[in-house]
mmCIF file of C-alpha atoms in Angstrom:
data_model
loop_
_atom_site.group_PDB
_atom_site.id
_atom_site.type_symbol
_atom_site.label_atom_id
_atom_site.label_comp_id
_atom_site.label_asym_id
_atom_site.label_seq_id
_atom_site.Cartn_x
_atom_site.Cartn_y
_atom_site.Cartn_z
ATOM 1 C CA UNK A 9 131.359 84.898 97.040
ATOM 2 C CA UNK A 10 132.388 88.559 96.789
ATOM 3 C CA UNK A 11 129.411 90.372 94.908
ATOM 4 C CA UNK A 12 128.815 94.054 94.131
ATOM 5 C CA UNK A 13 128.224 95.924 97.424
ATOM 6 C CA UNK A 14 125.177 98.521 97.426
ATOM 7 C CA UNK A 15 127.052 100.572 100.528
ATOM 8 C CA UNK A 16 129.065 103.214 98.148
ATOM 9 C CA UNK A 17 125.735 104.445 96.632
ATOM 10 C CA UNK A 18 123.775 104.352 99.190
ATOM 11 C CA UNK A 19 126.237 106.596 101.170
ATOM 12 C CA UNK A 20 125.205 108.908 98.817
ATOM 13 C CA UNK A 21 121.849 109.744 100.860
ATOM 14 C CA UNK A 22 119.813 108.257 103.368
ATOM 15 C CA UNK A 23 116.902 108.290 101.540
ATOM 16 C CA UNK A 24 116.575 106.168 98.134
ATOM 17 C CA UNK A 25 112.970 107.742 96.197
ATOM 18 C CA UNK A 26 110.859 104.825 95.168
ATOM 19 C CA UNK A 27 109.500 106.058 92.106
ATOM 20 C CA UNK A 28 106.527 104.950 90.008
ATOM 21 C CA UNK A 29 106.389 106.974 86.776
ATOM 22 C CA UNK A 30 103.371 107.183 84.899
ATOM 23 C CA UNK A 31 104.111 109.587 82.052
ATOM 24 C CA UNK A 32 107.522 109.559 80.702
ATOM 25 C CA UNK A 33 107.538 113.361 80.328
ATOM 26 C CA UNK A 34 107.840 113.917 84.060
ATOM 27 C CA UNK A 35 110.880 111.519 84.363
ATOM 28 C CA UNK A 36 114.042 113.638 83.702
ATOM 29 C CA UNK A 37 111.969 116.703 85.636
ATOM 30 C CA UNK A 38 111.447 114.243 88.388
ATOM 31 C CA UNK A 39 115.054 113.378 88.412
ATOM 32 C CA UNK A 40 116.378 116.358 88.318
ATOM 33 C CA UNK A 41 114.440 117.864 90.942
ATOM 34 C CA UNK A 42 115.524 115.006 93.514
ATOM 35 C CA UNK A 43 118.926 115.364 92.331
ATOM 36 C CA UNK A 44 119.170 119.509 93.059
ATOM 37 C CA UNK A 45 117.418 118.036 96.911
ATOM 38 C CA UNK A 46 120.551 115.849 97.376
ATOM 39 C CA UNK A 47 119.072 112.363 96.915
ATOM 40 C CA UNK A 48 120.764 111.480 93.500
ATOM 41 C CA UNK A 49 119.809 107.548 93.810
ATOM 42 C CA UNK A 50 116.606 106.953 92.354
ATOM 43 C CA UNK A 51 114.515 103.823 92.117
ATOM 44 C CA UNK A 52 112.387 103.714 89.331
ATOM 45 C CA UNK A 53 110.086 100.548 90.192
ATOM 46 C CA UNK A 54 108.879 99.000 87.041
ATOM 47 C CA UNK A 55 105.225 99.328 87.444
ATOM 48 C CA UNK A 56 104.238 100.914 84.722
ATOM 49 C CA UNK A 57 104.714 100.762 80.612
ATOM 50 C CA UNK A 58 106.838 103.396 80.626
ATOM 51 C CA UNK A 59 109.257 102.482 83.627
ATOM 52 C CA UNK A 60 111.961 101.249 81.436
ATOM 53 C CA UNK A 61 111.942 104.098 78.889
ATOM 54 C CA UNK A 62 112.329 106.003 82.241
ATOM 55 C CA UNK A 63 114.941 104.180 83.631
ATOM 56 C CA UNK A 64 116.489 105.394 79.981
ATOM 57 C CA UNK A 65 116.127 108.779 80.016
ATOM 58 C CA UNK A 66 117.198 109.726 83.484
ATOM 59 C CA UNK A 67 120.536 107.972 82.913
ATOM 60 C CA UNK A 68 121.072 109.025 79.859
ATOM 61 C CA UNK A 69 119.929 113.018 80.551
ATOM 62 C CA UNK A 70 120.236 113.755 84.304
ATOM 63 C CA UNK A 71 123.460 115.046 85.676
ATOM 64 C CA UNK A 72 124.450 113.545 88.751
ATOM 65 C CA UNK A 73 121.537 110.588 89.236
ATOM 66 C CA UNK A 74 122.580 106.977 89.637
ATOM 67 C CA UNK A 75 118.932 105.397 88.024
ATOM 68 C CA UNK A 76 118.385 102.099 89.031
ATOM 69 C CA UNK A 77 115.197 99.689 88.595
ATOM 70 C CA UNK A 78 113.020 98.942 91.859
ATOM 71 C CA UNK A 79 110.681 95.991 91.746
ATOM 72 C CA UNK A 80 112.532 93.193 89.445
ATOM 73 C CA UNK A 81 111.398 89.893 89.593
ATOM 74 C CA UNK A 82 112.825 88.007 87.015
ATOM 75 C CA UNK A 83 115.950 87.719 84.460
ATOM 76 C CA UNK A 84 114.140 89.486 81.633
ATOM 77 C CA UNK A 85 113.512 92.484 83.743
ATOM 78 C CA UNK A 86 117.010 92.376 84.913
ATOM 79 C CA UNK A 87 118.322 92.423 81.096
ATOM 80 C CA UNK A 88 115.794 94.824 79.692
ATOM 81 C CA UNK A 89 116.898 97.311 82.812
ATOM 82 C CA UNK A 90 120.345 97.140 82.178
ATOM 83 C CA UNK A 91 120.112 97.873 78.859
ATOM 84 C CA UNK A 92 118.091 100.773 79.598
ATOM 85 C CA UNK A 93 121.370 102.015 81.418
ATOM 86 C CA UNK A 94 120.276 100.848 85.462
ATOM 87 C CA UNK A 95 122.816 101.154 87.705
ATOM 88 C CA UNK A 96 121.658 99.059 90.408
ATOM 89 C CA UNK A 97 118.633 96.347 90.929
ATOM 90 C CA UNK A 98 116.255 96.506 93.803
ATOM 91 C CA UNK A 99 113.802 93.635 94.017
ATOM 92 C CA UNK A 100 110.670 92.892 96.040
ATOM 93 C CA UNK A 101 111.340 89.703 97.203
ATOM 94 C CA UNK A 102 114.400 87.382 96.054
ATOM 95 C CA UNK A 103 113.056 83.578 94.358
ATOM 96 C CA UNK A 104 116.212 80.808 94.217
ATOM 97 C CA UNK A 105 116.339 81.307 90.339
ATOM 98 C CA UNK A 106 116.373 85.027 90.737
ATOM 99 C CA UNK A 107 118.921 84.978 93.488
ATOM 100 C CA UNK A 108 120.739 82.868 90.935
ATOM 101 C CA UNK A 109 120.852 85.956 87.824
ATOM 102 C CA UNK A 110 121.577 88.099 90.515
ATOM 103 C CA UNK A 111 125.193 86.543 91.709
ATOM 104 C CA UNK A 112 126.059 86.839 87.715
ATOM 105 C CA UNK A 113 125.601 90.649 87.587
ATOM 106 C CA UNK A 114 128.839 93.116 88.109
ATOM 107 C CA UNK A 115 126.495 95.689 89.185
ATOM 108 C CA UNK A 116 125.242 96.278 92.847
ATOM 109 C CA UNK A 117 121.752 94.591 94.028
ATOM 110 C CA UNK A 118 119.474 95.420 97.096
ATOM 111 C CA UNK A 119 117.924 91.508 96.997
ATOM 112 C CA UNK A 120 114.394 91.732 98.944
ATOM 113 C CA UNK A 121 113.631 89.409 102.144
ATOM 114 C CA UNK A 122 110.967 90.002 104.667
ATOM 115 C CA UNK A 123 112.228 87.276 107.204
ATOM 116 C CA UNK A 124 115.292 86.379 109.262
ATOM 117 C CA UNK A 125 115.922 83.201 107.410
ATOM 118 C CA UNK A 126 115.250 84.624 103.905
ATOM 119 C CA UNK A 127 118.146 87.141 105.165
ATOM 120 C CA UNK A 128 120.537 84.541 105.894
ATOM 121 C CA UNK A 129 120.030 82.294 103.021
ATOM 122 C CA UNK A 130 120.814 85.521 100.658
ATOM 123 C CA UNK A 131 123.722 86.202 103.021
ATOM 124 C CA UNK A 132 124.853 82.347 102.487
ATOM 125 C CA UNK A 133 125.092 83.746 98.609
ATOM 126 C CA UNK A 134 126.876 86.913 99.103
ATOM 127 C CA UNK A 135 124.666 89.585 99.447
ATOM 128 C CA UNK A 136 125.286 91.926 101.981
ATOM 129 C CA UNK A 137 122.676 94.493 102.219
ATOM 130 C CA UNK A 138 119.225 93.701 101.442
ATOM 131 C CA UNK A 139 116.368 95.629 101.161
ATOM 132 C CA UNK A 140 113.675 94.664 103.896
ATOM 133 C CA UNK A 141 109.913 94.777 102.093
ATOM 134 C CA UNK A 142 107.413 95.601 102.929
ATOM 135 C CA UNK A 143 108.983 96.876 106.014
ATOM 136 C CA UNK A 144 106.471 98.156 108.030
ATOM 137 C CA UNK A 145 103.861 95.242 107.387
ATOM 138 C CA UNK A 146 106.699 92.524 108.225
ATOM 139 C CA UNK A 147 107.336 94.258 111.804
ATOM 140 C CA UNK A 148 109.055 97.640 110.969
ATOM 141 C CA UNK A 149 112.045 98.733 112.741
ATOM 142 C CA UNK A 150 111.424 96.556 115.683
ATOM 143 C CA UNK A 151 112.076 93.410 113.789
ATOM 144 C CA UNK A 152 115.353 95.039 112.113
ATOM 145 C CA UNK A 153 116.134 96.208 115.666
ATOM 146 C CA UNK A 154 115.674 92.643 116.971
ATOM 147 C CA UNK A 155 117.914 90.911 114.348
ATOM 148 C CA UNK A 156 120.812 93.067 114.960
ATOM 149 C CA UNK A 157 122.388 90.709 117.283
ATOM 150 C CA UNK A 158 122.217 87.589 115.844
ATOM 151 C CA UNK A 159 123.168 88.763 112.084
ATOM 152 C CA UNK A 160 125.579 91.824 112.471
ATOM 153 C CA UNK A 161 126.925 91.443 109.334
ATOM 154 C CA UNK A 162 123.710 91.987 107.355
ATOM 155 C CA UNK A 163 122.792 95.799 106.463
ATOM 156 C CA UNK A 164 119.293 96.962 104.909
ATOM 157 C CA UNK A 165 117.392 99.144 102.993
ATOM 158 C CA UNK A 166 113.638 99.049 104.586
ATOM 159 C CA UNK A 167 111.088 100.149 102.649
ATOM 160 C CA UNK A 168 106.949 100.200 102.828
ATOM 161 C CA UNK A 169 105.015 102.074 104.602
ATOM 162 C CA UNK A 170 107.963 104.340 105.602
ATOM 163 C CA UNK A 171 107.363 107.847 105.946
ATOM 164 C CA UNK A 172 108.059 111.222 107.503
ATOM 165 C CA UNK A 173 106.354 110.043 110.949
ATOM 166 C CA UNK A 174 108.698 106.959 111.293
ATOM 167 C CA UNK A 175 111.655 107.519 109.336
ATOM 168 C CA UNK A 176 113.542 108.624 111.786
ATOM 169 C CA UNK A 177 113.223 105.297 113.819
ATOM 170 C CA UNK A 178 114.922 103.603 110.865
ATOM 171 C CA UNK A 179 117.475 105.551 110.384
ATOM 172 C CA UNK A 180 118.812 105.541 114.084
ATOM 173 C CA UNK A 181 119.166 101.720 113.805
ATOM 174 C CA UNK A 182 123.019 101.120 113.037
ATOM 175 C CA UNK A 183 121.642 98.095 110.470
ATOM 176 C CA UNK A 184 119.829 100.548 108.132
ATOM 177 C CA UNK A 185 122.205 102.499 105.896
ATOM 178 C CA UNK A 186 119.058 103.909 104.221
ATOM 179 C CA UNK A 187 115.390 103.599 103.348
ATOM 180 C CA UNK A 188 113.278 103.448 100.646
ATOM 181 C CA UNK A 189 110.638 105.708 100.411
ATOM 182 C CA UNK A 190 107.550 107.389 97.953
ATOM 183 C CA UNK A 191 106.692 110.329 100.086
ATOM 184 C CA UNK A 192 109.521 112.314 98.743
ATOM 185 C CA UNK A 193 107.637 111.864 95.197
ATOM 186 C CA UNK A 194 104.279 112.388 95.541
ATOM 187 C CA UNK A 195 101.802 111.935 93.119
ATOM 188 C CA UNK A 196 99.573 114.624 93.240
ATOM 189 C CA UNK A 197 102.351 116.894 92.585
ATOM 190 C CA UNK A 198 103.898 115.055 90.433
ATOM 191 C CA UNK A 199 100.676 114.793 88.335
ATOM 192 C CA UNK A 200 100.833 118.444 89.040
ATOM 193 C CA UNK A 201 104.500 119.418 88.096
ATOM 194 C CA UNK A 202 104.768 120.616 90.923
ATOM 195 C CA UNK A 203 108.781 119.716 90.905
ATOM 196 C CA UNK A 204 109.801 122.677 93.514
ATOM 197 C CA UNK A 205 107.865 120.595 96.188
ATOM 198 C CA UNK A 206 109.730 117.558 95.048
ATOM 199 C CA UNK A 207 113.138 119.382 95.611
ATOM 200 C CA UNK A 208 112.030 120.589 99.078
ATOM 201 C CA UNK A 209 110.929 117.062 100.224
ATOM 202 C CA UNK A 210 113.914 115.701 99.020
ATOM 203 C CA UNK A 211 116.117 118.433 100.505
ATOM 204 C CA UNK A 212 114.695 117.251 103.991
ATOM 205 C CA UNK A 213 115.087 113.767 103.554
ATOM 206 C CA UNK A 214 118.911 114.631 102.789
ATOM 207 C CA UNK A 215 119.052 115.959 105.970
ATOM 208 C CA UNK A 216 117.856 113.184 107.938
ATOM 209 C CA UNK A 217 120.516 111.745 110.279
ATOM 210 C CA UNK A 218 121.577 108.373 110.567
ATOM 211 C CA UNK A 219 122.973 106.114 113.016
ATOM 212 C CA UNK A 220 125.046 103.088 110.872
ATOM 213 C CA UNK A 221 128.410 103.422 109.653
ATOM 214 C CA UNK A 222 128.946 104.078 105.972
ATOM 215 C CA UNK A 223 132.332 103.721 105.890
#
């Protein structure tokens, strides 16, 4: 089964923001601010009540993002985020009847596994890059480093507890196209509106090199 692939957008940046909004005013700002860093792929976990109305207004208003949904765990979520304009899925962890709604959608997906054989039963369905949560709690980028040989044809996206003192250990793993991450979007500054410091931490994380092949 051939399904959407994640790799196009996330050549876009090798950092995706994980993003927990908690007042909808700071969205598009937000957006914006990681846009003008250079990380235009935003994941906008739905954590909060205004998530979705986020998810809305940053597709709908911000030049140049690609807003997707982060933290999806079931097929309501998936149709409500869709309809708020998502352009790609990111979930926690990946159930059978999830995985299921997920193989249905024409838009890309970044299913969630923490072990080696949750990895291979979503590549048995067609997924071929998976995010890896959390990622530091289920062995970091020793584990990812470890299951290299055995699956070469799986890619991830890592995220938890990644940040600017180990990113770079992801990153130089040639199975990690990118990494999730909150540090670009704190939020005391976001509280703050503080967006210039969001556009510098994003404008480093843009920079960071990285070691798998995007092409």
């Amino acid at each position: 089964m051939s399904l959407p692939n994640p790799l196009p957008l996330l050549a876009k940046a090798p950092v995706v923001p994980v993003v927990v909004i908690e007042s909808l005013a700071d969205a598009v700002p937000l957006a914006r601010a990681l846009v003008a860093g250079g990380l235009p792929l935003i994941e906008i976990t739905l954590r909060t009540p205004v998530a979705l109305e986020a998810v809305r207004a940053v597709a709908a208003e911000v030049e140049g993002a690609v807003a997707g949904a982060g933290t999806v765990i079931d097929r309501a979520q998936i149709e409500a985020s869709l309809e708020a304009g998502a352009r790609f899925l990111v979930s926690p962890g990946t159930t059978p009847s999830l995985a299921d709604a997920f193989t249905q959608l024409d838009v890309p997906v970044m299913a969630g596994c923490a072990t080696a054989s949750e990895a291979m039963r979503l590549a048995e369905m067609g997924f071929e890059v998976l995010k890896f949560f959390p990622a530091e709690a289920s062995g970091g980028a020793a584990f990812l480093k470890s299951i290299a040989g055995p699956l070469p044809h799986l890619r991830f996206c890592p995220t938890g507890g990644i940040g600017p003192a180990n990113v770079a250990d992801y990153l130089a793993l040639p199975n990690v196209l990118a990494v999730g991450g909150s540090w670009v979007v704190p939020q005391d500054a976001i509280r703050a509106g503080n967006f210039e410091k969001v556009r510098a931490l994003a404008a480093a994380a843009a920079a960071l090199p990285r070691a798998a092949r995007l092409g």
